[in-house]
PDB file of C-alpha atoms and ligand atoms in Angstrom:
ATOM      1  CA  MET A 187       2.306  -6.884 -23.809  1.00  0.00           C
ATOM      2  CA  PRO A 188       3.233  -3.332 -24.929  1.00  0.00           C
ATOM      3  CA  SER A 189       6.437  -3.247 -26.992  1.00  0.00           C
ATOM      4  CA  TRP A 190       7.993  -0.492 -24.825  1.00  0.00           C
ATOM      5  CA  LEU A 191       8.209  -2.835 -21.828  1.00  0.00           C
ATOM      6  CA  PRO A 192      11.463  -4.833 -21.434  1.00  0.00           C
ATOM      7  CA  GLN A 193      11.078  -8.099 -23.317  1.00  0.00           C
ATOM      8  CA  ASP A 194      13.443 -10.168 -21.178  1.00  0.00           C
ATOM      9  CA  PHE A 195      11.969 -11.566 -17.972  1.00  0.00           C
ATOM     10  CA  ALA A 196      14.602 -10.368 -15.479  1.00  0.00           C
ATOM     11  CA  SER A 197      14.451  -6.716 -16.639  1.00  0.00           C
ATOM     12  CA  LEU A 198      10.648  -6.789 -16.662  1.00  0.00           C
ATOM     13  CA  LEU A 199      10.584  -8.202 -13.124  1.00  0.00           C
ATOM     14  CA  LEU A 200      12.999  -5.535 -11.876  1.00  0.00           C
ATOM     15  CA  LEU A 201      10.984  -2.742 -13.492  1.00  0.00           C
ATOM     16  CA  LEU A 202       7.763  -4.035 -11.932  1.00  0.00           C
ATOM     17  CA  LEU A 203       9.428  -4.388  -8.522  1.00  0.00           C
ATOM     18  CA  ALA A 204      10.644  -0.779  -8.714  1.00  0.00           C
ATOM     19  CA  ALA A 205       7.204   0.453  -9.835  1.00  0.00           C
ATOM     20  CA  LEU A 206       5.341  -1.445  -7.102  1.00  0.00           C
ATOM     21  CA  CYS A 207       7.804  -0.389  -4.381  1.00  0.00           C
ATOM     22  CA  SER A 208       7.393   3.252  -5.464  1.00  0.00           C
ATOM     23  CA  LEU A 209       3.591   3.077  -5.613  1.00  0.00           C
ATOM     24  CA  THR A 210       3.433   1.356  -2.225  1.00  0.00           C
ATOM     25  CA  THR A 211       5.808   3.881  -0.619  1.00  0.00           C
ATOM     26  CA  LEU A 212       3.914   6.872  -2.038  1.00  0.00           C
ATOM     27  CA  SER A 213       0.554   5.425  -0.967  1.00  0.00           C
ATOM     28  CA  VAL A 214       1.802   4.676   2.559  1.00  0.00           C
ATOM     29  CA  ALA A 215       3.117   8.258   2.754  1.00  0.00           C
ATOM     30  CA  TRP A 216      -0.278   9.530   1.567  1.00  0.00           C
ATOM     31  CA  GLY A 217      -2.024   7.494   4.271  1.00  0.00           C
ATOM     32  CA  TYR A 218       0.231   8.851   7.020  1.00  0.00           C
ATOM     33  CA  LEU A 219      -0.150  12.387   5.658  1.00  0.00           C
ATOM     34  CA  ALA A 220      -3.937  12.004   5.853  1.00  0.00           C
ATOM     35  CA  GLU A 221      -3.566  10.946   9.501  1.00  0.00           C
ATOM     36  CA  ARG A 222      -1.425  14.043  10.147  1.00  0.00           C
ATOM     37  CA  ALA A 223      -3.760  16.366   8.221  1.00  0.00           C
ATOM     38  CA  PHE A 224      -6.844  15.345  10.239  1.00  0.00           C
ATOM     39  CA  PRO A 225      -5.578  14.831  13.799  1.00  0.00           C
ATOM     40  CA  LYS A 226      -9.103  15.231  15.226  1.00  0.00           C
ATOM     41  CA  ARG A 227     -10.525  12.568  12.927  1.00  0.00           C
ATOM     42  CA  ARG A 228      -8.794   9.461  14.273  1.00  0.00           C
ATOM     43  CA  VAL A 229     -10.946   6.343  13.931  1.00  0.00           C
ATOM     44  CA  PHE A 230      -9.549   4.482  16.946  1.00  0.00           C
ATOM     45  CA  ALA A 231      -7.757   6.221  19.817  1.00  0.00           C
ATOM     46  CA  VAL A 232      -6.217   2.872  20.708  1.00  0.00           C
ATOM     47  CA  PRO A 233      -2.450   2.162  20.615  1.00  0.00           C
ATOM     48  CA  LEU A 234      -0.982  -0.223  18.052  1.00  0.00           C
ATOM     49  CA  ALA A 235      -0.005  -3.713  19.225  1.00  0.00           C
ATOM     50  CA  ALA A 236       3.640  -4.305  20.126  1.00  0.00           C
ATOM     51  CA  GLY A 237       5.634  -5.212  17.011  1.00  0.00           C
ATOM     52  CA  GLN A 238       2.725  -4.428  14.675  1.00  0.00           C
ATOM     53  CA  LEU A 239       4.644  -2.209  12.244  1.00  0.00           C
ATOM     54  CA  THR A 240       7.472  -4.750  11.829  1.00  0.00           C
ATOM     55  CA  HIS A 241       4.899  -7.473  11.194  1.00  0.00           C
ATOM     56  CA  GLU A 242       3.135  -5.274   8.621  1.00  0.00           C
ATOM     57  CA  LEU A 243       6.380  -4.347   6.912  1.00  0.00           C
ATOM     58  CA  LYS A 244       7.230  -8.030   6.424  1.00  0.00           C
ATOM     59  CA  GLY A 245       3.763  -8.648   4.954  1.00  0.00           C
ATOM     60  CA  ASN A 246       4.260  -5.767   2.500  1.00  0.00           C
ATOM     61  CA  VAL A 247       7.602  -7.177   1.311  1.00  0.00           C
ATOM     62  CA  VAL A 248       5.944 -10.530   0.566  1.00  0.00           C
ATOM     63  CA  PHE A 249       2.957  -8.901  -1.133  1.00  0.00           C
ATOM     64  CA  VAL A 250       5.021  -6.575  -3.339  1.00  0.00           C
ATOM     65  CA  ALA A 251       7.454  -9.361  -4.338  1.00  0.00           C
ATOM     66  CA  LEU A 252       4.646 -11.778  -5.196  1.00  0.00           C
ATOM     67  CA  SER A 253       2.741  -9.071  -7.094  1.00  0.00           C
ATOM     68  CA  ALA A 254       5.807  -8.169  -9.190  1.00  0.00           C
ATOM     69  CA  LEU A 255       6.428 -11.840  -9.979  1.00  0.00           C
ATOM     70  CA  SER A 256       2.775 -12.461 -10.890  1.00  0.00           C
ATOM     71  CA  PHE A 257       2.556  -9.367 -13.125  1.00  0.00           C
ATOM     72  CA  ALA A 258       5.864 -10.249 -14.829  1.00  0.00           C
ATOM     73  CA  LEU A 259       4.658 -13.797 -15.556  1.00  0.00           C
ATOM     74  CA  ALA A 260       1.271 -12.545 -16.760  1.00  0.00           C
ATOM     75  CA  LEU A 261       2.808  -9.946 -19.078  1.00  0.00           C
ATOM     76  CA  ARG A 262       5.748 -11.978 -20.370  1.00  0.00           C
ATOM     77  CA  TYR A 263       3.735 -15.116 -21.091  1.00  0.00           C
ATOM     78  CA  GLY A 264       0.582 -13.394 -22.363  1.00  0.00           C
ATOM     79  CA  LEU A 265      -1.810 -14.683 -19.677  1.00  0.00           C
ATOM     80  CA  ILE A 266      -3.902 -11.545 -20.175  1.00  0.00           C
ATOM     81  CA  LYS A 267      -4.817 -11.095 -23.833  1.00  0.00           C
ATOM     82  CA  PHE A 268      -4.609  -7.338 -24.335  1.00  0.00           C
ATOM     83  CA  ALA A 269      -6.844  -5.654 -26.925  1.00  0.00           C
ATOM     84  CA  ALA A 270      -5.912  -2.607 -29.033  1.00  0.00           C
ATOM     85  CA  PRO A 271      -5.407   0.445 -26.747  1.00  0.00           C
ATOM     86  CA  LYS A 272      -8.598   2.416 -27.437  1.00  0.00           C
ATOM     87  CA  THR A 273      -9.912   4.985 -24.979  1.00  0.00           C
ATOM     88  CA  VAL A 274     -13.471   3.668 -24.648  1.00  0.00           C
ATOM     89  CA  ALA A 275     -12.235   0.071 -24.296  1.00  0.00           C
ATOM     90  CA  SER A 276      -9.805   1.222 -21.572  1.00  0.00           C
ATOM     91  CA  ILE A 277     -12.581   2.927 -19.607  1.00  0.00           C
ATOM     92  CA  VAL A 278     -14.804  -0.155 -19.954  1.00  0.00           C
ATOM     93  CA  THR A 279     -11.871  -2.385 -18.899  1.00  0.00           C
ATOM     94  CA  PHE A 280     -11.231  -0.271 -15.781  1.00  0.00           C
ATOM     95  CA  PHE A 281     -14.821  -0.232 -14.566  1.00  0.00           C
ATOM     96  CA  THR A 282     -15.569  -3.869 -15.441  1.00  0.00           C
ATOM     97  CA  LEU A 283     -12.485  -5.076 -13.554  1.00  0.00           C
ATOM     98  CA  MET A 284     -13.281  -2.814 -10.616  1.00  0.00           C
ATOM     99  CA  ILE A 285     -16.839  -4.152 -10.303  1.00  0.00           C
ATOM    100  CA  ALA A 286     -15.726  -7.761 -10.846  1.00  0.00           C
ATOM    101  CA  PHE A 287     -13.102  -7.319  -8.122  1.00  0.00           C
ATOM    102  CA  GLN A 288     -15.746  -6.167  -5.599  1.00  0.00           C
ATOM    103  CA  ILE A 289     -17.581  -9.464  -6.097  1.00  0.00           C
ATOM    104  CA  PHE A 290     -14.387 -11.558  -6.225  1.00  0.00           C
ATOM    105  CA  TYR A 291     -12.851  -9.976  -3.114  1.00  0.00           C
ATOM    106  CA  TYR A 292     -16.037 -10.300  -1.077  1.00  0.00           C
ATOM    107  CA  GLY A 293     -16.118 -14.034  -1.893  1.00  0.00           C
ATOM    108  CA  LEU A 294     -12.417 -14.527  -1.146  1.00  0.00           C
ATOM    109  CA  HIS A 295     -12.576 -12.505   2.066  1.00  0.00           C
ATOM    110  CA  ARG A 296     -15.692 -14.206   3.355  1.00  0.00           C
ATOM    111  CA  ALA A 297     -14.238 -17.631   2.507  1.00  0.00           C
ATOM    112  CA  MET A 298     -11.059 -16.738   4.427  1.00  0.00           C
ATOM    113  CA  HIS A 299     -13.193 -16.096   7.514  1.00  0.00           C
ATOM    114  CA  HIS A 300     -14.477 -19.694   7.380  1.00  0.00           C
ATOM    115  CA  PRO A 301     -12.908 -21.651  10.270  1.00  0.00           C
ATOM    116  CA  LYS A 302     -11.190 -23.960   7.756  1.00  0.00           C
ATOM    117  CA  LEU A 303      -9.459 -21.068   5.933  1.00  0.00           C
ATOM    118  CA  ILE A 304      -8.936 -18.479   8.657  1.00  0.00           C
ATOM    119  CA  TRP A 305      -5.261 -19.536   8.926  1.00  0.00           C
ATOM    120  CA  MET A 306      -4.684 -17.764   5.585  1.00  0.00           C
ATOM    121  CA  HIS A 307      -6.088 -14.512   6.895  1.00  0.00           C
ATOM    122  CA  ARG A 308      -4.845 -14.264  10.487  1.00  0.00           C
ATOM    123  CA  TRP A 309      -1.734 -12.351   9.388  1.00  0.00           C
ATOM    124  CA  HIS A 310      -3.886  -9.454   8.124  1.00  0.00           C
ATOM    125  CA  HIS A 311      -5.951  -9.425  11.317  1.00  0.00           C
ATOM    126  CA  ARG A 312      -2.896  -9.039  13.552  1.00  0.00           C
ATOM    127  CA  SER A 313      -3.622  -5.346  12.782  1.00  0.00           C
ATOM    128  CA  GLN A 314      -6.597  -4.585  15.026  1.00  0.00           C
ATOM    129  CA  VAL A 315      -6.091  -0.837  14.752  1.00  0.00           C
ATOM    130  CA  THR A 316      -5.044  -0.341  11.143  1.00  0.00           C
ATOM    131  CA  THR A 317      -2.242   1.706   9.588  1.00  0.00           C
ATOM    132  CA  PRO A 318      -1.429   2.441   5.929  1.00  0.00           C
ATOM    133  CA  LEU A 319       0.942  -0.541   6.132  1.00  0.00           C
ATOM    134  CA  SER A 320      -1.932  -2.889   7.105  1.00  0.00           C
ATOM    135  CA  GLY A 321      -3.473  -2.963   3.609  1.00  0.00           C
ATOM    136  CA  GLN A 322      -0.862  -5.154   1.979  1.00  0.00           C
ATOM    137  CA  SER A 323       0.123  -6.926   5.188  1.00  0.00           C
ATOM    138  CA  VAL A 324      -1.101 -10.439   4.401  1.00  0.00           C
ATOM    139  CA  SER A 325       0.274 -13.992   4.502  1.00  0.00           C
ATOM    140  CA  VAL A 326       1.816 -15.436   1.354  1.00  0.00           C
ATOM    141  CA  PHE A 327      -1.259 -17.682   1.037  1.00  0.00           C
ATOM    142  CA  GLU A 328      -3.644 -14.733   1.175  1.00  0.00           C
ATOM    143  CA  ALA A 329      -1.405 -12.848  -1.268  1.00  0.00           C
ATOM    144  CA  LEU A 330      -1.834 -15.759  -3.709  1.00  0.00           C
ATOM    145  CA  GLY A 331      -5.597 -15.275  -3.373  1.00  0.00           C
ATOM    146  CA  TRP A 332      -5.206 -11.574  -4.207  1.00  0.00           C
ATOM    147  CA  MET A 333      -3.217 -12.540  -7.299  1.00  0.00           C
ATOM    148  CA  LEU A 334      -6.283 -14.407  -8.549  1.00  0.00           C
ATOM    149  CA  GLY A 335      -8.002 -11.015  -8.525  1.00  0.00           C
ATOM    150  CA  TYR A 336      -5.042  -9.043  -9.863  1.00  0.00           C
ATOM    151  CA  VAL A 337      -4.052 -11.473 -12.643  1.00  0.00           C
ATOM    152  CA  GLY A 338      -6.532 -14.387 -12.850  1.00  0.00           C
ATOM    153  CA  LEU A 339      -9.657 -12.231 -13.110  1.00  0.00           C
ATOM    154  CA  PRO A 340      -8.316 -10.007 -15.954  1.00  0.00           C
ATOM    155  CA  ALA A 341      -6.871 -13.077 -17.691  1.00  0.00           C
ATOM    156  CA  LEU A 342     -10.293 -14.735 -17.601  1.00  0.00           C
ATOM    157  CA  LEU A 343     -12.204 -11.615 -18.659  1.00  0.00           C
ATOM    158  CA  SER A 344      -9.777 -11.003 -21.552  1.00  0.00           C
ATOM    159  CA  ARG A 345     -11.113 -14.241 -23.098  1.00  0.00           C
ATOM    160  CA  PHE A 346     -14.611 -12.746 -23.289  1.00  0.00           C
ATOM    161  CA  MET A 347     -14.187  -8.982 -23.726  1.00  0.00           C
ATOM    162  CA  PRO A 348     -11.529  -6.506 -24.886  1.00  0.00           C
ATOM    163  CA  VAL A 349      -9.161  -5.824 -21.958  1.00  0.00           C
ATOM    164  CA  THR A 350      -6.663  -3.044 -22.648  1.00  0.00           C
ATOM    165  CA  PHE A 351      -3.277  -2.611 -20.991  1.00  0.00           C
ATOM    166  CA  TRP A 352      -4.041   0.907 -19.732  1.00  0.00           C
ATOM    167  CA  GLY A 353      -7.471  -0.063 -18.370  1.00  0.00           C
ATOM    168  CA  TYR A 354      -5.780  -2.941 -16.524  1.00  0.00           C
ATOM    169  CA  PHE A 355      -2.941  -0.702 -15.318  1.00  0.00           C
ATOM    170  CA  GLY A 356      -5.484   1.812 -13.955  1.00  0.00           C
ATOM    171  CA  TYR A 357      -7.391  -0.967 -12.164  1.00  0.00           C
ATOM    172  CA  ILE A 358      -4.260  -2.286 -10.444  1.00  0.00           C
ATOM    173  CA  ALA A 359      -2.951   1.168  -9.475  1.00  0.00           C
ATOM    174  CA  PHE A 360      -6.372   2.255  -8.161  1.00  0.00           C
ATOM    175  CA  ASN A 361      -6.716  -0.913  -6.065  1.00  0.00           C
ATOM    176  CA  ILE A 362      -3.216  -0.660  -4.605  1.00  0.00           C
ATOM    177  CA  VAL A 363      -3.544   3.018  -3.655  1.00  0.00           C
ATOM    178  CA  GLY A 364      -7.107   2.560  -2.341  1.00  0.00           C
ATOM    179  CA  ASN A 365      -6.184  -0.510  -0.293  1.00  0.00           C
ATOM    180  CA  ILE A 366      -3.203   1.188   1.369  1.00  0.00           C
ATOM    181  CA  VAL A 367      -4.708   4.643   1.996  1.00  0.00           C
ATOM    182  CA  GLY A 368      -8.009   2.985   2.979  1.00  0.00           C
ATOM    183  CA  HIS A 369      -6.324   1.359   5.998  1.00  0.00           C
ATOM    184  CA  ALA A 370      -5.147   4.677   7.513  1.00  0.00           C
ATOM    185  CA  ASN A 371      -6.489   5.252  11.028  1.00  0.00           C
ATOM    186  CA  VAL A 372      -8.310   8.437  10.070  1.00  0.00           C
ATOM    187  CA  GLU A 373     -11.659   9.498   8.641  1.00  0.00           C
ATOM    188  CA  PRO A 374     -10.966  12.240   6.071  1.00  0.00           C
ATOM    189  CA  ASN A 375     -14.398  11.987   4.385  1.00  0.00           C
ATOM    190  CA  SER A 376     -17.226  14.500   4.497  1.00  0.00           C
ATOM    191  CA  PRO A 377     -20.602  13.625   6.097  1.00  0.00           C
ATOM    192  CA  ALA A 378     -22.099  13.063   2.622  1.00  0.00           C
ATOM    193  CA  ALA A 379     -19.685  10.135   2.083  1.00  0.00           C
ATOM    194  CA  GLY A 380     -21.598   8.167   4.722  1.00  0.00           C
ATOM    195  CA  SER A 381     -24.951   8.132   2.917  1.00  0.00           C
ATOM    196  CA  ARG A 382     -26.430   4.843   1.713  1.00  0.00           C
ATOM    197  CA  PHE A 383     -26.126   6.051  -1.868  1.00  0.00           C
ATOM    198  CA  ALA A 384     -22.493   7.212  -1.615  1.00  0.00           C
ATOM    199  CA  THR A 385     -21.399   3.960   0.017  1.00  0.00           C
ATOM    200  CA  LEU A 386     -22.583   2.013  -3.013  1.00  0.00           C
ATOM    201  CA  PHE A 387     -19.494   3.511  -4.691  1.00  0.00           C
ATOM    202  CA  ALA A 388     -16.916   3.990  -1.916  1.00  0.00           C
ATOM    203  CA  ASN A 389     -16.868   3.457   1.835  1.00  0.00           C
ATOM    204  CA  PRO A 390     -15.612   5.877   4.462  1.00  0.00           C
ATOM    205  CA  LEU A 391     -12.479   4.535   6.163  1.00  0.00           C
ATOM    206  CA  VAL A 392     -14.262   3.659   9.411  1.00  0.00           C
ATOM    207  CA  TYR A 393     -16.170   0.979   7.465  1.00  0.00           C
ATOM    208  CA  HIS A 394     -13.216  -1.400   7.024  1.00  0.00           C
ATOM    209  CA  ALA A 395     -11.624  -0.312  10.322  1.00  0.00           C
ATOM    210  CA  LEU A 396     -14.660  -1.880  12.034  1.00  0.00           C
ATOM    211  CA  HIS A 397     -13.995  -5.154  10.190  1.00  0.00           C
ATOM    212  CA  HIS A 398     -10.539  -5.281  11.798  1.00  0.00           C
ATOM    213  CA  ALA A 399     -12.006  -4.520  15.219  1.00  0.00           C
ATOM    214  CA  ARG A 400     -14.952  -6.941  15.031  1.00  0.00           C
ATOM    215  CA  TRP A 401     -14.076  -9.636  12.448  1.00  0.00           C
ATOM    216  CA  THR A 402     -17.628 -10.768  11.663  1.00  0.00           C
ATOM    217  CA  GLY A 403     -18.977  -8.340   9.057  1.00  0.00           C
ATOM    218  CA  HIS A 404     -17.939  -5.709   6.500  1.00  0.00           C
ATOM    219  CA  TYR A 405     -16.118  -8.134   4.202  1.00  0.00           C
ATOM    220  CA  ALA A 406     -16.361  -5.780   1.204  1.00  0.00           C
ATOM    221  CA  PHE A 407     -13.366  -4.081  -0.402  1.00  0.00           C
ATOM    222  CA  GLN A 408     -14.278  -0.629  -1.703  1.00  0.00           C
ATOM    223  CA  THR A 409     -18.057  -0.331  -1.556  1.00  0.00           C
ATOM    224  CA  ALA A 410     -20.767  -1.498   0.842  1.00  0.00           C
ATOM    225  CA  MET A 411     -22.711  -3.043  -2.041  1.00  0.00           C
ATOM    226  CA  MET A 412     -21.880  -6.723  -1.421  1.00  0.00           C
ATOM    227  CA  ASP A 413     -22.306  -6.468   2.369  1.00  0.00           C
ATOM    228  CA  ARG A 414     -25.666  -4.767   1.839  1.00  0.00           C
ATOM    229  CA  ILE A 415     -26.896  -7.408  -0.595  1.00  0.00           C
ATOM    230  CA  LEU A 416     -25.708 -10.324   1.555  1.00  0.00           C
ATOM    231  CA  GLY A 417     -26.645  -8.925   4.981  1.00  0.00           C
ATOM    232  CA  THR A 418     -23.157  -8.498   6.468  1.00  0.00           C
ATOM    233  CA  GLU A 419     -23.236  -4.717   6.961  1.00  0.00           C
ATOM    234  CA  PHE A 420     -23.087  -3.480  10.582  1.00  0.00           C
ATOM    235  CA  ALA A 421     -26.223  -1.450  11.331  1.00  0.00           C
ATOM    236  CA  ASP A 422     -24.472   0.878  13.768  1.00  0.00           C
ATOM    237  CA  TRP A 423     -21.535   2.069  11.665  1.00  0.00           C
ATOM    238  CA  PRO A 424     -23.165   5.365  10.482  1.00  0.00           C
ATOM    239  CA  VAL A 425     -23.517   6.439  14.144  1.00  0.00           C
ATOM    240  CA  LEU A 426     -19.824   5.760  14.746  1.00  0.00           C
ATOM    241  CA  PHE A 427     -18.931   7.581  11.503  1.00  0.00           C
ATOM    242  CA  GLU A 428     -20.778  10.687  12.741  1.00  0.00           C
ATOM    243  CA  ARG A 429     -19.133  10.392  16.151  1.00  0.00           C
ATOM    244  CA  ILE A 430     -15.666  10.396  14.550  1.00  0.00           C
ATOM    245  CA  LEU A 431     -16.556  13.335  12.301  1.00  0.00           C
ATOM    246  CA  GLY A 432     -17.624  15.148  15.483  1.00  0.00           C
ATOM    247  CA  GLY A 433     -14.065  14.793  16.798  1.00  0.00           C
ATOM    248  CA  LYS A 434     -14.697  11.820  19.093  1.00  0.00           C
ATOM    249  CA  PRO A 435     -12.537   8.849  18.125  1.00  0.00           C
ATOM    250  CA  LEU A 436     -13.563   5.366  19.198  1.00  0.00           C
ATOM    251  CA  ALA A 437     -11.944   4.669  22.554  1.00  0.00           C
ATOM    252  CA  SER A 438     -12.190   0.882  22.357  1.00  0.00           C
ATOM    253  CA  LEU A 439     -12.218  -1.808  19.664  1.00  0.00           C
ATOM    254  CA  LYS A 440     -15.530  -2.965  21.142  1.00  0.00           C
ATOM    255  CA  GLU A 441     -17.247   0.393  20.859  1.00  0.00           C
ATOM    256  CA  ARG A 442     -20.722   0.265  19.319  1.00  0.00           C
ATOM    257  CA  GLY A 443     -23.123   2.843  17.990  1.00  0.00           C
ATOM    258  CA  ASP A 444     -26.379   1.142  18.942  1.00  0.00           C
ATOM    259  CA  GLY A 445     -26.021   0.810  22.711  1.00  0.00           C
ATOM    260  CA  GLU A 446     -25.770  -2.990  22.433  1.00  0.00           C
ATOM    261  CA  ALA A 447     -23.224  -4.923  24.454  1.00  0.00           C
ATOM    262  CA  PRO A 448     -20.067  -5.591  22.437  1.00  0.00           C
ATOM    263  CA  SER A 449     -19.831  -9.078  20.998  1.00  0.00           C
ATOM    264  CA  ALA A 450     -16.616 -11.086  21.232  1.00  0.00           C
ATOM    265  CA  PRO A 451     -14.742 -11.317  17.956  1.00  0.00           C
ATOM    266  CA  ASN A 452     -14.611 -14.774  16.460  1.00  0.00           C
ATOM    267  CA  ALA A 453     -13.239 -16.322  13.318  1.00  0.00           C
TER     268      ALA A 453
HETATM  269 ZN1   ZN B 743      -7.935  -4.874   6.085  1.00  0.00          ZN
HETATM  270 ZN1   ZN B 744     -10.976 -10.158   7.397  1.00  0.00          ZN
END
């Protein structure tokens, strides 16, 4: 690991805890600010469940603590073999990890919706209408799964390609901010962000909000790519996206854009 990081484990852990708490707090604030900045672009005009924010806060504490511990172990004991810090290698590291995570997360998420594994994932789905605190609100078991993506995946890739510290750092920071802000109950994107081409790179926020409302599709993390390839993309979401952009939030979790009767959520 870089020589400027504390070399003793306790100091490294404390530094990482402080960094992750700060990044989480700033990202949550950003998410709430986005909700304030676009009051006419709410995704769901549905109240939060009783006790939801306390539940989410507890999930965030677990997630941040486990992340700090995992990063400290990975850095201190050299689980990720870092290459020389070159600019091109850092850019390649960032994009390779980002793409690999889309595939990894889709697999993990879809597996957690299997009846045998849904117990891991129910904590996250207590948030039916999402908030910026929903992103990292997961059970300790699901958080361990995320650590496979945040530490295991880069550790594995570093055996086969140059993985730089700054490329890895960018990947983690981007994922944390995107995950938290991406759960805000607001649609700040422009109409162009809803095109089939644009959603190969990043989804509007309504995309994942519909996963929380319906359970049975939209398993992807940042882009619609994996859902599109594997047939788990809701056909009616672009209609709902346009409706929200037109200032009409969804009045029910069961609202649909294709006139079909709402289906009951299942595991
Ligand atoms: Zn979610
Ligand atoms: Zn889910």
